[in-house]
Short mmCIF file of C-alpha atoms in Angstrom, two decimals:
data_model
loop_
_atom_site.label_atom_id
_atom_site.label_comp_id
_atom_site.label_asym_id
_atom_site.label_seq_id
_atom_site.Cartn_x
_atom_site.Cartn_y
_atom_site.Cartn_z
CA UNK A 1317 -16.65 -3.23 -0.04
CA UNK A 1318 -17.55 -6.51 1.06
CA UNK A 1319 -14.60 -8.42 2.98
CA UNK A 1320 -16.71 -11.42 4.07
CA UNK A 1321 -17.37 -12.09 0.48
CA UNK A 1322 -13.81 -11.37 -0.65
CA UNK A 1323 -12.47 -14.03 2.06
CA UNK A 1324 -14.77 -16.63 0.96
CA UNK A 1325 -14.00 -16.30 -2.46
CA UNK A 1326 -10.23 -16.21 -1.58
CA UNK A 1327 -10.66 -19.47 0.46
CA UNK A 1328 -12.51 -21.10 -2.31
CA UNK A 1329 -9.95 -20.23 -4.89
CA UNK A 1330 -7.29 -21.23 -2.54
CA UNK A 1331 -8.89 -24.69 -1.90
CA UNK A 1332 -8.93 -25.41 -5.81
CA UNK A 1333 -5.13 -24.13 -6.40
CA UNK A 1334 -4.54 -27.30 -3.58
CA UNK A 1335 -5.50 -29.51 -6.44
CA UNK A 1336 -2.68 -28.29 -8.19
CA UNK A 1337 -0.21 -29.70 -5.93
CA UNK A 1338 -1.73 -33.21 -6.14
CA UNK A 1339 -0.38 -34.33 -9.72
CA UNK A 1340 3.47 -33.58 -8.58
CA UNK A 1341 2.60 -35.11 -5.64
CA UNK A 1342 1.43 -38.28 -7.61
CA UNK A 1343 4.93 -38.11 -9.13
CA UNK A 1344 7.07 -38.01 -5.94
CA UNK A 1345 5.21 -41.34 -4.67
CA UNK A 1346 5.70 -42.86 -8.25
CA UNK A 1347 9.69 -42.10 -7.87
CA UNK A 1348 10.24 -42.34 -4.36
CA UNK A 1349 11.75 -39.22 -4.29
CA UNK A 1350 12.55 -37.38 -1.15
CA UNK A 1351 9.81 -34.10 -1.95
CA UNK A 1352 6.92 -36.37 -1.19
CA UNK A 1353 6.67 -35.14 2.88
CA UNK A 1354 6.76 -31.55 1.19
CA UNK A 1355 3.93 -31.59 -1.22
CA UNK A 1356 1.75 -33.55 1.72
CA UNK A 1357 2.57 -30.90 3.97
CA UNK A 1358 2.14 -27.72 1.41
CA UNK A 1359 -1.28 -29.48 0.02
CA UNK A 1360 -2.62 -30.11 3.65
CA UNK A 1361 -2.14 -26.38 4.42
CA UNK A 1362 -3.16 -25.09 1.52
CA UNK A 1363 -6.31 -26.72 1.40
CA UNK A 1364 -7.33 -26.38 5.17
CA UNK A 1365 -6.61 -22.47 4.98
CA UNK A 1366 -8.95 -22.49 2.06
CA UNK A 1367 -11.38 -24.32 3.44
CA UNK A 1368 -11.23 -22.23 6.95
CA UNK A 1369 -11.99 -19.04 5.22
CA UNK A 1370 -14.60 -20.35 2.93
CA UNK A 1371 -16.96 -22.55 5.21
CA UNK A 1372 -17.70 -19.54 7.85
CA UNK A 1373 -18.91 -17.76 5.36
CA UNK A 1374 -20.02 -19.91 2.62
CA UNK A 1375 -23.85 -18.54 2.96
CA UNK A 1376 -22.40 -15.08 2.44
CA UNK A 1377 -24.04 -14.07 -1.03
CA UNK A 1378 -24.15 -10.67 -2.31
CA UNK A 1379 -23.21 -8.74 -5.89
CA UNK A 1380 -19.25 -7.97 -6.46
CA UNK A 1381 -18.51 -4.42 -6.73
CA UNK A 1382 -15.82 -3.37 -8.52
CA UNK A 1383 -13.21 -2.72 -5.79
CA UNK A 1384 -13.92 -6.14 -4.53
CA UNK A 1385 -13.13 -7.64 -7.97
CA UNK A 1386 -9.76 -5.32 -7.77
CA UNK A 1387 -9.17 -6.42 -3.96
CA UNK A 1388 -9.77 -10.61 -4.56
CA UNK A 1389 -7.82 -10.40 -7.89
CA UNK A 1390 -4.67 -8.59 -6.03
CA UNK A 1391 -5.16 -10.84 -2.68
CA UNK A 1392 -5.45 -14.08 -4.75
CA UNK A 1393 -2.12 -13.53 -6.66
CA UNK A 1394 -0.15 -12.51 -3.23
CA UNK A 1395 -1.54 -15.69 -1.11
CA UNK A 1396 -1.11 -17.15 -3.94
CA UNK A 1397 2.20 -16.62 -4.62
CA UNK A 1398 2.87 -17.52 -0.86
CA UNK A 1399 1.31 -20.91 -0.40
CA UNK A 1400 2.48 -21.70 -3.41
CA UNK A 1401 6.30 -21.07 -2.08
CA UNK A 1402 5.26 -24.12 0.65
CA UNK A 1403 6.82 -27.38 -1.81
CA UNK A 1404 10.25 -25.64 -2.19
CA UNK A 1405 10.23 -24.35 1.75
CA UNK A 1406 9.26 -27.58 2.94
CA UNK A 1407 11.23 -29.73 0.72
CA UNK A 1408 14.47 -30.14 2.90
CA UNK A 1409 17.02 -31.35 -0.37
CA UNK A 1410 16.19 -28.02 -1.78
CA UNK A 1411 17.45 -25.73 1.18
CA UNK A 1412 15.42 -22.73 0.05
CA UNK A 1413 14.42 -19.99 2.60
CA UNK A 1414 11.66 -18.10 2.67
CA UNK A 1415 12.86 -15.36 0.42
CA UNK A 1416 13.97 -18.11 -2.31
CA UNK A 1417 11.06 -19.85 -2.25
CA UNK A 1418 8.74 -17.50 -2.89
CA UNK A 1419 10.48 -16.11 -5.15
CA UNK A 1420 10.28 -18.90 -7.38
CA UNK A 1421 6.55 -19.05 -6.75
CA UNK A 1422 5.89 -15.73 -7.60
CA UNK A 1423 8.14 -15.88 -10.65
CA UNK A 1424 6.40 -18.94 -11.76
CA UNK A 1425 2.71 -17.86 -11.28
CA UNK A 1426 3.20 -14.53 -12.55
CA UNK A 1427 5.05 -16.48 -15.99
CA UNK A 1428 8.34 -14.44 -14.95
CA UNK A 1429 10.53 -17.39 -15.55
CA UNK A 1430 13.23 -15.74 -13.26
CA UNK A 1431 14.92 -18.63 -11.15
CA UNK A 1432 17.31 -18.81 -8.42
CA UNK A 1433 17.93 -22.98 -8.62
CA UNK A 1434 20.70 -24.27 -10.57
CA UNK A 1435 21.19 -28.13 -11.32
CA UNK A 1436 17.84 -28.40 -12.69
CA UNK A 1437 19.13 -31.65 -14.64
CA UNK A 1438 19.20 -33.27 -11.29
CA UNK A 1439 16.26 -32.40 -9.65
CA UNK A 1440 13.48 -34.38 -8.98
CA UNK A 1441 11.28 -34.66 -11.82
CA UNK A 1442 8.00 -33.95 -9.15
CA UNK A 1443 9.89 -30.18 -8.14
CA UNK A 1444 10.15 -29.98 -11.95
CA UNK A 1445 6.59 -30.78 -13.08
CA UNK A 1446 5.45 -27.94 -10.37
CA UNK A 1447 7.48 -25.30 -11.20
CA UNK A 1448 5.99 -25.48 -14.75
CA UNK A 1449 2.62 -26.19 -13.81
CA UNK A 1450 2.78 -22.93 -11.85
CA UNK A 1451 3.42 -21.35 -14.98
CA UNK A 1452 0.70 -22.57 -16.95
CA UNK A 1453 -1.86 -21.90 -14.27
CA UNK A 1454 -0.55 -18.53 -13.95
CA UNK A 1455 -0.77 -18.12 -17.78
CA UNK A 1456 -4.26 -18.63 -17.96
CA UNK A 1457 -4.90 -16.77 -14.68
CA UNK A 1458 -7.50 -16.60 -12.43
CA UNK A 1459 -9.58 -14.84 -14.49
CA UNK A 1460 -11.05 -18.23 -15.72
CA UNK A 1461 -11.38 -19.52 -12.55
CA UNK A 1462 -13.55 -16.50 -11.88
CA UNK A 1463 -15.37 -16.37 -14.44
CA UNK A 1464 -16.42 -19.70 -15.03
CA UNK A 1465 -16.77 -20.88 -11.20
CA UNK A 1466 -17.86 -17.69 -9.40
CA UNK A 1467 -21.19 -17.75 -11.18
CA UNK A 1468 -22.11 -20.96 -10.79
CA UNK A 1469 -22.01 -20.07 -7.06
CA UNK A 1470 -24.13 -16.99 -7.53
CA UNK A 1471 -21.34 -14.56 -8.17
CA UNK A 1472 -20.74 -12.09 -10.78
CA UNK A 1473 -17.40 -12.51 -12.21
CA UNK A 1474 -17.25 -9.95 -14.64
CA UNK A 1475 -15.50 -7.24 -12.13
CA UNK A 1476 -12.85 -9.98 -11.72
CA UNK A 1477 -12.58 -9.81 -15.90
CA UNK A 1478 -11.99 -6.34 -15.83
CA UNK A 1479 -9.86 -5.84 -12.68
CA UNK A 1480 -7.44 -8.89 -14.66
CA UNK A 1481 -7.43 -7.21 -18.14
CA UNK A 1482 -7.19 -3.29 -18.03
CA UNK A 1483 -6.57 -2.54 -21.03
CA UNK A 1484 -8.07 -0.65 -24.70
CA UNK A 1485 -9.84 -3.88 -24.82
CA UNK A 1486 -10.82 -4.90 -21.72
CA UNK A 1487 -14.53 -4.57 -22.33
CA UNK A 1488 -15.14 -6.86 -25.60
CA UNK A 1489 -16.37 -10.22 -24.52
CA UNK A 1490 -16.16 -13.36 -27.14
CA UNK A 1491 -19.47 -14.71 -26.38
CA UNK A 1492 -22.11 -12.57 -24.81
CA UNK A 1493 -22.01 -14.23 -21.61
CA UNK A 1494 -18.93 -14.11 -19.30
CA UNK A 1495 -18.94 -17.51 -17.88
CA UNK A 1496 -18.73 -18.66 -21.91
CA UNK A 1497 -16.03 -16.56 -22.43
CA UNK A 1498 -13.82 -17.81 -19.62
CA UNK A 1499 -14.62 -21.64 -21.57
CA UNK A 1500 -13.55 -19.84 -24.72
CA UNK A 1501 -10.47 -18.52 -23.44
CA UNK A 1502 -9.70 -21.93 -21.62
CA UNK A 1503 -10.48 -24.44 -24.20
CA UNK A 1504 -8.18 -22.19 -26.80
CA UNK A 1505 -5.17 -22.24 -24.25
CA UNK A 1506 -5.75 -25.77 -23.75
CA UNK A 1507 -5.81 -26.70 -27.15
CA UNK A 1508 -2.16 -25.09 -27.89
CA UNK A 1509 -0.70 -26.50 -24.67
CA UNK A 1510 -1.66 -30.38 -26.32
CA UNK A 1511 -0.18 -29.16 -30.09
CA UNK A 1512 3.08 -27.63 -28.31
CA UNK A 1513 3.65 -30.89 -26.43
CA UNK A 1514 2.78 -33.36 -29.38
CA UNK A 1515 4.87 -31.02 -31.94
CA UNK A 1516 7.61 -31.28 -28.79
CA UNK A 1517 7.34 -34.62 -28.49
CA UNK A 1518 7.58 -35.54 -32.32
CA UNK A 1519 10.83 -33.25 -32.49
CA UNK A 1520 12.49 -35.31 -29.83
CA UNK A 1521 11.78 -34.42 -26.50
CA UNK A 1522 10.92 -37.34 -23.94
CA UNK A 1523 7.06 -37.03 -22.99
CA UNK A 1524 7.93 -35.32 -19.62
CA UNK A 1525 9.78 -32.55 -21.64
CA UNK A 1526 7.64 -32.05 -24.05
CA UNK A 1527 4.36 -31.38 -21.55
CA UNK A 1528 6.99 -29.63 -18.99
CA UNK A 1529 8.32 -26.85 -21.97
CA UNK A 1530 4.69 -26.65 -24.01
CA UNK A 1531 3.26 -25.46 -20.38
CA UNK A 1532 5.64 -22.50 -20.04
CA UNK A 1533 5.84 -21.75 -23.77
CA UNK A 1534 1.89 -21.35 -23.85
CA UNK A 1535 2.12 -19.40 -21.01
CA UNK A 1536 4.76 -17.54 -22.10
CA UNK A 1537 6.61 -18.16 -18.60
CA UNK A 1538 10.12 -19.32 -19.63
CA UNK A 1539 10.96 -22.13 -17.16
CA UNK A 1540 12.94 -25.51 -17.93
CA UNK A 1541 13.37 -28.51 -17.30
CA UNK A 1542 17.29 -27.82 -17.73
CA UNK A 1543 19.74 -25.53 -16.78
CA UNK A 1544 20.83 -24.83 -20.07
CA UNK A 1545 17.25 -23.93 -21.45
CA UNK A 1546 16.14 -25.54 -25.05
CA UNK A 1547 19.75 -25.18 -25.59
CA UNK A 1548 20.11 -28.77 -23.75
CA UNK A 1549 18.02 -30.23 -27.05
CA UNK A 1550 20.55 -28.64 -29.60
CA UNK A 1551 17.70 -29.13 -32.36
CA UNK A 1552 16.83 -26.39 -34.46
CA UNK A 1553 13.38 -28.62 -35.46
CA UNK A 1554 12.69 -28.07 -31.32
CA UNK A 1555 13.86 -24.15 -31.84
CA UNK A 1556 11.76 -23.62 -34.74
CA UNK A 1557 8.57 -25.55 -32.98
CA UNK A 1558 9.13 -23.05 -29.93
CA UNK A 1559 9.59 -19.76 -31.81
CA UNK A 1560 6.04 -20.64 -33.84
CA UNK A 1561 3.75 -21.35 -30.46
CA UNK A 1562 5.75 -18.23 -28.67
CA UNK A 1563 4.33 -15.88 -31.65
CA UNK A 1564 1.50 -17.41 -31.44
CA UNK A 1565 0.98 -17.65 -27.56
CA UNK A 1566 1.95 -13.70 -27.54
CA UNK A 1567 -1.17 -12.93 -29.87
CA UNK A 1568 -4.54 -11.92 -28.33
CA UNK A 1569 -6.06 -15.77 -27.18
CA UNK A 1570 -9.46 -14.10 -28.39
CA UNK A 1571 -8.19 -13.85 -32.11
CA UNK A 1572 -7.24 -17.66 -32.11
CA UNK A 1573 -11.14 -18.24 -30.85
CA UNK A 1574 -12.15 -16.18 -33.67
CA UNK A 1575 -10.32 -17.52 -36.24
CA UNK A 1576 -11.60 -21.10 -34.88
CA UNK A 1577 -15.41 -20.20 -35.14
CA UNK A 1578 -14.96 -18.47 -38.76
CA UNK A 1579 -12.94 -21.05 -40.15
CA UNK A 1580 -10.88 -18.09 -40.97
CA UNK A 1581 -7.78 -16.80 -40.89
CA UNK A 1582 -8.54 -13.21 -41.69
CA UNK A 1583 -9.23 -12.01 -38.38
CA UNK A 1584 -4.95 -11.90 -37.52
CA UNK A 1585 -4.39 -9.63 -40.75
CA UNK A 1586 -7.63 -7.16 -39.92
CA UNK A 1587 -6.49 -6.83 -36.61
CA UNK A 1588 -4.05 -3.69 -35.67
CA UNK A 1589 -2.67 -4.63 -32.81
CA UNK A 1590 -1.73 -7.98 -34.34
CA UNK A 1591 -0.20 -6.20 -37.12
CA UNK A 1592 1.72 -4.39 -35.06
CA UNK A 1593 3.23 -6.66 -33.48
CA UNK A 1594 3.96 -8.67 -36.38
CA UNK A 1595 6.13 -5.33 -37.73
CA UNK A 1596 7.74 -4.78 -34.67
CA UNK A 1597 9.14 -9.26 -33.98
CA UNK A 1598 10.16 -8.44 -37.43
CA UNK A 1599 12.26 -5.17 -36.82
CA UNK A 1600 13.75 -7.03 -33.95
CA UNK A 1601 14.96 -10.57 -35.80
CA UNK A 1602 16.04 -8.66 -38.77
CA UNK A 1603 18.07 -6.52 -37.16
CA UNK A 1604 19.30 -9.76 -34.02
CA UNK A 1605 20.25 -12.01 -37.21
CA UNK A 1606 21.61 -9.14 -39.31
CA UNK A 1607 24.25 -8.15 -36.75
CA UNK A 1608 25.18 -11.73 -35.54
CA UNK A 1609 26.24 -12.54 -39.43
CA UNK A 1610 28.44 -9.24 -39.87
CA UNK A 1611 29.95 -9.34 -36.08
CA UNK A 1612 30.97 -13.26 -37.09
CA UNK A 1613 29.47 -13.87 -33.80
CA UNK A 1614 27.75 -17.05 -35.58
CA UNK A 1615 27.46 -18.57 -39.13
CA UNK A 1616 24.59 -17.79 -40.88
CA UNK A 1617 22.60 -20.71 -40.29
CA UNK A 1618 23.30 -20.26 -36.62
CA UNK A 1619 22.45 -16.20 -36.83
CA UNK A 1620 18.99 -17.53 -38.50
CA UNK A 1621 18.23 -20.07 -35.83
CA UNK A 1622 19.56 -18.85 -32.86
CA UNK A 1623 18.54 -14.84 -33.71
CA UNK A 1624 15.42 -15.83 -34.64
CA UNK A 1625 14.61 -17.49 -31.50
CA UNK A 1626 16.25 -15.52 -28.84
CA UNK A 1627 14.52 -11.82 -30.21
CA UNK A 1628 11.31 -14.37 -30.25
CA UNK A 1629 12.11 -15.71 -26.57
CA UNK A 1630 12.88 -12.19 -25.25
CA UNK A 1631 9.92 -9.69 -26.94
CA UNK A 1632 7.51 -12.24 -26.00
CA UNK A 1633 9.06 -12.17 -22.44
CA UNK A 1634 8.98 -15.78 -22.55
CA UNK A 1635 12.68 -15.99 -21.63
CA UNK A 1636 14.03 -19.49 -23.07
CA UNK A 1637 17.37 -19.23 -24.32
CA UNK A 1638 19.38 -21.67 -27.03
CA UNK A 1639 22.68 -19.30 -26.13
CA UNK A 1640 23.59 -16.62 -23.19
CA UNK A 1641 22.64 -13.45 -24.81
CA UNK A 1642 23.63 -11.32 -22.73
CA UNK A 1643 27.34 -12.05 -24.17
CA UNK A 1644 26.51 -11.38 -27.65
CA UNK A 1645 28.32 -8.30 -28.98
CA UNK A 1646 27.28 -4.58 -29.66
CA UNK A 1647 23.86 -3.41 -28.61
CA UNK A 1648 22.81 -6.48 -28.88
CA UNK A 1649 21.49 -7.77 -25.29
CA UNK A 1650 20.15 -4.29 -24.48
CA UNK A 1651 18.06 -4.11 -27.45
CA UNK A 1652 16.32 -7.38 -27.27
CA UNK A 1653 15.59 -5.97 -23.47
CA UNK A 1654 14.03 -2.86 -24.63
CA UNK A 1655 11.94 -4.92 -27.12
CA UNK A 1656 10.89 -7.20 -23.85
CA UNK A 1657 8.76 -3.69 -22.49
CA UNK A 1658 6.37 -4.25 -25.93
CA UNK A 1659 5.83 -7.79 -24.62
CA UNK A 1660 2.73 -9.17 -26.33
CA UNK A 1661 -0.54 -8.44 -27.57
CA UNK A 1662 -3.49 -7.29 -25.14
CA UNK A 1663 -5.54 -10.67 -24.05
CA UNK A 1664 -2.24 -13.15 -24.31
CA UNK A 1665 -0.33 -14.26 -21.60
CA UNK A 1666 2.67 -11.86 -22.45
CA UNK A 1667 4.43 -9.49 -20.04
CA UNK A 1668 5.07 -5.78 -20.91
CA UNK A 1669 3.10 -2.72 -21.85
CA UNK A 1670 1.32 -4.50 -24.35
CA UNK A 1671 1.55 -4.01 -28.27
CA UNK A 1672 -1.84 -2.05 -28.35
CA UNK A 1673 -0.73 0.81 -25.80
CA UNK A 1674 2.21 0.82 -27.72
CA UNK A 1675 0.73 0.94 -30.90
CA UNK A 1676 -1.67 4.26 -29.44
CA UNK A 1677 1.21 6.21 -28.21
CA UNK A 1678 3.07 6.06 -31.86
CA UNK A 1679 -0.37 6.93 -33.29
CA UNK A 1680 -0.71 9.47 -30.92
CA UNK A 1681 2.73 10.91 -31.86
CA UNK A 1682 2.43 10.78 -35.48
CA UNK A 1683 -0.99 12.47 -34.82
CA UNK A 1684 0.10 15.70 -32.96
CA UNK A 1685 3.12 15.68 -35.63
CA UNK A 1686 0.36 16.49 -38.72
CA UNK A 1687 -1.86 18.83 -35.75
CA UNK A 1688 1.04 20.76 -35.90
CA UNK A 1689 1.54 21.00 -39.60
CA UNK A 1690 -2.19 21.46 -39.81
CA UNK A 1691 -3.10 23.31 -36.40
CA UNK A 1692 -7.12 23.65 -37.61
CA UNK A 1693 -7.26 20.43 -39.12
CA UNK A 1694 -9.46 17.84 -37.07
CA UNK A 1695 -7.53 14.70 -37.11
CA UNK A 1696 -9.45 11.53 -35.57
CA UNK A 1697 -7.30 8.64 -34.00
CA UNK A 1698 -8.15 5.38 -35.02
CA UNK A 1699 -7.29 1.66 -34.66
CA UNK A 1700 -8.78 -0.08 -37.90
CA UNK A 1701 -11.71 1.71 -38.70
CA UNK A 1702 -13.04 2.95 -34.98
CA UNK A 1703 -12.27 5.99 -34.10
CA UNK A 1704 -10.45 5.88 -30.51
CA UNK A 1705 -11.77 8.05 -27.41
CA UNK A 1706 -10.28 10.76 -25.69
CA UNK A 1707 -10.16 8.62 -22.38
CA UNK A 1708 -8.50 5.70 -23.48
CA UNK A 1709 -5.52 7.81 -24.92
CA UNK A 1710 -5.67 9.26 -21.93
CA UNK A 1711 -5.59 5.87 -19.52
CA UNK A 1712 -2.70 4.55 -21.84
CA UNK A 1713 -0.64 7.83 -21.42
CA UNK A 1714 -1.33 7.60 -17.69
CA UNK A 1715 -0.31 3.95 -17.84
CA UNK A 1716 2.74 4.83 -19.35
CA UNK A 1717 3.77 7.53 -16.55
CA UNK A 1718 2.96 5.57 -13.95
CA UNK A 1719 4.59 2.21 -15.23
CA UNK A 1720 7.94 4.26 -16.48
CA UNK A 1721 8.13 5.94 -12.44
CA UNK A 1722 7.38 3.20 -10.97
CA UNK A 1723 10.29 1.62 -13.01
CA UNK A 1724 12.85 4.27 -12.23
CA UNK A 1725 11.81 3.83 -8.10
CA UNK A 1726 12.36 0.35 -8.70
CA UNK A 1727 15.28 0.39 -9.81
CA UNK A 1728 16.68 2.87 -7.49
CA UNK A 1729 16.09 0.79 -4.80
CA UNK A 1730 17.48 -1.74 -6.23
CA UNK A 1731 20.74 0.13 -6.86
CA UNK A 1732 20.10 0.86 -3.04
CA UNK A 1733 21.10 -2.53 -2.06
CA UNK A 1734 24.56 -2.57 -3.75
CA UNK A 1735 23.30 -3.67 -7.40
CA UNK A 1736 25.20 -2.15 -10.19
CA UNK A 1737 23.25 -0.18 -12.98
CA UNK A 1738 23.22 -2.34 -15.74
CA UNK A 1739 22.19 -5.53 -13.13
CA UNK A 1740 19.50 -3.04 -11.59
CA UNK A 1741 17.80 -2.20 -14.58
CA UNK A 1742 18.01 -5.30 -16.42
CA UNK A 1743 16.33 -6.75 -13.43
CA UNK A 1744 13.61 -4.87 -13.13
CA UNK A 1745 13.22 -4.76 -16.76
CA UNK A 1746 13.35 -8.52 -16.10
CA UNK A 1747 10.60 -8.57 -13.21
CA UNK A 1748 8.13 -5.79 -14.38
CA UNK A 1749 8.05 -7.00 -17.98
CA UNK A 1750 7.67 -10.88 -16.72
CA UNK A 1751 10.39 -11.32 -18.97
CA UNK A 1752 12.73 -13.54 -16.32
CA UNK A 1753 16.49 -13.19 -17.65
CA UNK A 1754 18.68 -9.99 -17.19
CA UNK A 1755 22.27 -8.92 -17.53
CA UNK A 1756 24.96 -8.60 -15.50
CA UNK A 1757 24.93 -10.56 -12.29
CA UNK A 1758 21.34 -12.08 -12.74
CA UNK A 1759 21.87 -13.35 -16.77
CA UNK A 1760 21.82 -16.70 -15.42
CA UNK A 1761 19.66 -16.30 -12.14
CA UNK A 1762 18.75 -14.58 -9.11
CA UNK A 1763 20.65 -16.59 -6.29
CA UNK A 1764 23.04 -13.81 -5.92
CA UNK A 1765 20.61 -10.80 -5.28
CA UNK A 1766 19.77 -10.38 -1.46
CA UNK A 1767 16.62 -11.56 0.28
CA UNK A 1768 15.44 -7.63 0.33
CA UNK A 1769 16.11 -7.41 -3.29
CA UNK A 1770 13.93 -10.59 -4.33
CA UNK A 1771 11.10 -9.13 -2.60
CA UNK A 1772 11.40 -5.90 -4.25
CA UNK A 1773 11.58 -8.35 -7.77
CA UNK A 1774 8.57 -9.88 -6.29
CA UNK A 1775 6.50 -6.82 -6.34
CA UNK A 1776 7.73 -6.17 -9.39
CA UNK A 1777 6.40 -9.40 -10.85
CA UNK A 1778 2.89 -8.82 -9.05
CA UNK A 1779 2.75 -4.86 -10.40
CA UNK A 1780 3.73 -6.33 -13.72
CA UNK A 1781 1.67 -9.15 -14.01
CA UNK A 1782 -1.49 -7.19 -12.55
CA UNK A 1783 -0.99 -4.33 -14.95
CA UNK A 1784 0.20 -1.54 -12.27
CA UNK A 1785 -3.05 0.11 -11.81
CA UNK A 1786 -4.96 -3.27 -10.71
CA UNK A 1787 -2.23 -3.64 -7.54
CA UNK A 1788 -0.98 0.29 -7.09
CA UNK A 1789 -5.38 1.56 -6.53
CA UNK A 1790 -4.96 -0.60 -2.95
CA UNK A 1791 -2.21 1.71 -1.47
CA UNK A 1792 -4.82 4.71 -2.24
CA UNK A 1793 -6.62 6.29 0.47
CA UNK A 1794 -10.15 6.82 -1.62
CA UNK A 1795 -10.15 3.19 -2.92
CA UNK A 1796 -10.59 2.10 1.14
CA UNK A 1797 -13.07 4.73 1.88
CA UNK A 1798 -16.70 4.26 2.01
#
């Protein structure tokens, strides 16, 4: 490996996230508020660490391997996640410790939408505009900022792209070259964050709602402007506008490219994945709206409206919320949690396993199922019309083993530090799925857990943001060795 190179990439990527911190910045001096010492402060910092570790070695020029492209992505997210804590540490109004604040960063950047502020409605607007821009950079990732910028400076970025997006279709590119792909990709997620915000903005919202809620609903991250959620706007217009660019948000960003440079929609209904996950969100409202009407929980208009949207919200692990669903009767909370682990399709900004490992795994079951009726027969497994390999069953299957222990550890250490079950698991469910709200003690937010337990959620936001594999290879002795 080559740490010089990783550092200056790190400081260079660091230097640019600084930028960030400049238009909430422009915001506090506009309003006078009291966070404008704090985002001076956290933007000095974060710029002058980033420019320490790039200018030593900004000469430093040599070919990425792919443990490099494993170690910057996993590095970038963690200092990321730290410097970005610095606004709500150093803002003194907020009283956040360490633990607190970084939580919310980490939750933010990693589109987890878990909080642990309350009186949102009174907060200053610049605190607001950053939490959600954390989101939306965090959405698109770094992978664009690799891809696009790394090779203009002589750097491969295509181990970044595939250290990002493990995956059954991590390799398949848009446009044959990488640093077009990352424009792609970017231009696409750009173009839905201005049509939420407009279609926000026509519905209702003021402009600084409508640009604060279409940044976390493209990115699928969850935070508001509000305490109550989109249930502040009581409009079922606003609900209806959400629940669209959520579905759409969760679907692979490279099918929305396609379907631009056709002129075609037939890409979403020749995809399987996309299918999928179209029969599954379907499953899941039928059965949310179904058993509001017969409970009486709602009317049902409301069962519609509100159903619709909250087994949207929660599958999608974007985590807005028109009503508390954790009180709804039945199975009904617990379900829309366990439909939070599909999370969205490969190549979105959704949390989870991912529709497309998903997807393998049933095919996979309903394959051995006929081997067994038919021990001789020689039964292909296929996605479309390509016939899937051997290995990539196999990485999904070890995906899924090391994801579901790495849940139950989780968990159990949670449990360690005095959480109940049901508060445990929903949390983690919560964190690794980058989902944001649980049940039990943390269905509104996390100020209760301990400072021990938010850094356990932390990591769990990282390992479920990164995938698993892309953070768990560092703690391996052969991935350091020469």
């Amino acid at each position: 490996m080559h740490f010089a190179i990783s550092l200056r990439i790190l400081g260079l990527l660091l230097s640019l996230f600084s930028v960030a911190m400049l238009p909430p910045l422009l915001i506090a001096v506009l309003t006078d508020d009291d966070t404008v010492t704090g985002f001076i402060y956290a933007f000095a910092i974060t710029l002058l660490s980033g420019i320490t570790l790039w200018l030593p070695l900004r000469g430093v020029k040599r070919d990425l391997q792919i443990r490099d492209g494993f170690l910057i992505t996993a590095l970038f997210w963690t200092v990321l996640g730290l410097f970005g804590a610095l606004p709500f540490a150093l803002t003194e109004s907020l009283n956040m410790g360490a633990a607190d604040a970084i939580f919310e960063s980490v939750s933010g950047l990693t589109t987890t939408g878990a909080t642990v502020l309350t009186g949102l409605d009174d907060m200053p607007a610049s605190i607001l505009l950053y939490r959600q821009m954390l989101q939306w950079l965090g959405g698109i990732g770094i992978i664009v900022v690799a891809v696009a910028v790394l090779p203009m400076l002589g750097i491969g970025g295509m181990q970044l792209y595939r250290a990002e997006t493990p995956g059954p279709s991590k390799d398949s590119k848009l446009t044959p070259r990488i640093t077009e792909t990352a424009k792609a990709l970017f231009s696409v997620y750009l173009a839905l964050t201005v049509l939420c915000a407009g279609a926000y903005s026509l519905a209702g919202m003021s402009g600084f709602d409508a640009v604060c809620h279409a940044f976390a609903t493209v990115a699928i991250g969850g935070f508001s402007t509000h305490d109550a959620s989109m249930g502040y706007f009581d409009s079922e217009a606003i609900y209806l506008i959400s629940t669209l660019f959520m579905l759409i948000s969760a679907l692979n960003i490279g099918l929305h490219f396609t379907a631009f440079r056709r002129r075609s929609a037939s890409g979403y209904w020749e995809d399987s994945e996309a299918k999928f996950f179209a029969s599954a969100m379907a499953v899941c409202v039928v059965i949310t709206c179904a058993y509001l009407v017969f409970s009486e929980t709602l009317n049902i208009q409301e069962s519609v409206v509100h159903g619709l949207f909250q087994a949207v919200s929660i599958t999608t692990t974007t985590g807005f919320a028109t009503q508390d669903f954790s009180l709804w009767p039945g199975f009904l909370p617990m379900m829309l949690l366990m439909f939070s682990f599909m999370g969205g399709c490969v190549g979105s900004t959704g949390g989870g396993i991912k529709a497309m490992r998903l997807m393998l795994i049933y095919k996979q079951g309903i394959r051995e199922l006929k081997q067994l009726v038919h021990p001789h027969a020689i039964i292909p497994l296929k996605v479309g019309n390509r016939r899937v390999e051997a290995t990539v069953v196999s990485a999904v299957w070890s995906f899924f083993a090391v994801y579901t222990f790495a849940f139950i550890v989780i968990m159990l250490v949670l449990m360690a530090t005095g959480l109940d079950f049901i508060t445990a698991f929903s949390a983690v469910a919560a964190a690794l799925n980058n989902l944001g709200p649980g049940l039990g003690s943390v269905a509104a937010n996390y100020g209760e857990v301990s400072d021990f337990a938010k850094s356990v959620l932390c990591f769990a936001m990282l390992l479920g943001r990164l995938e698993v594999f892309t953070l768990l290879v560092l703690f391996t002795p052969m991935f350091w060795r020469n």
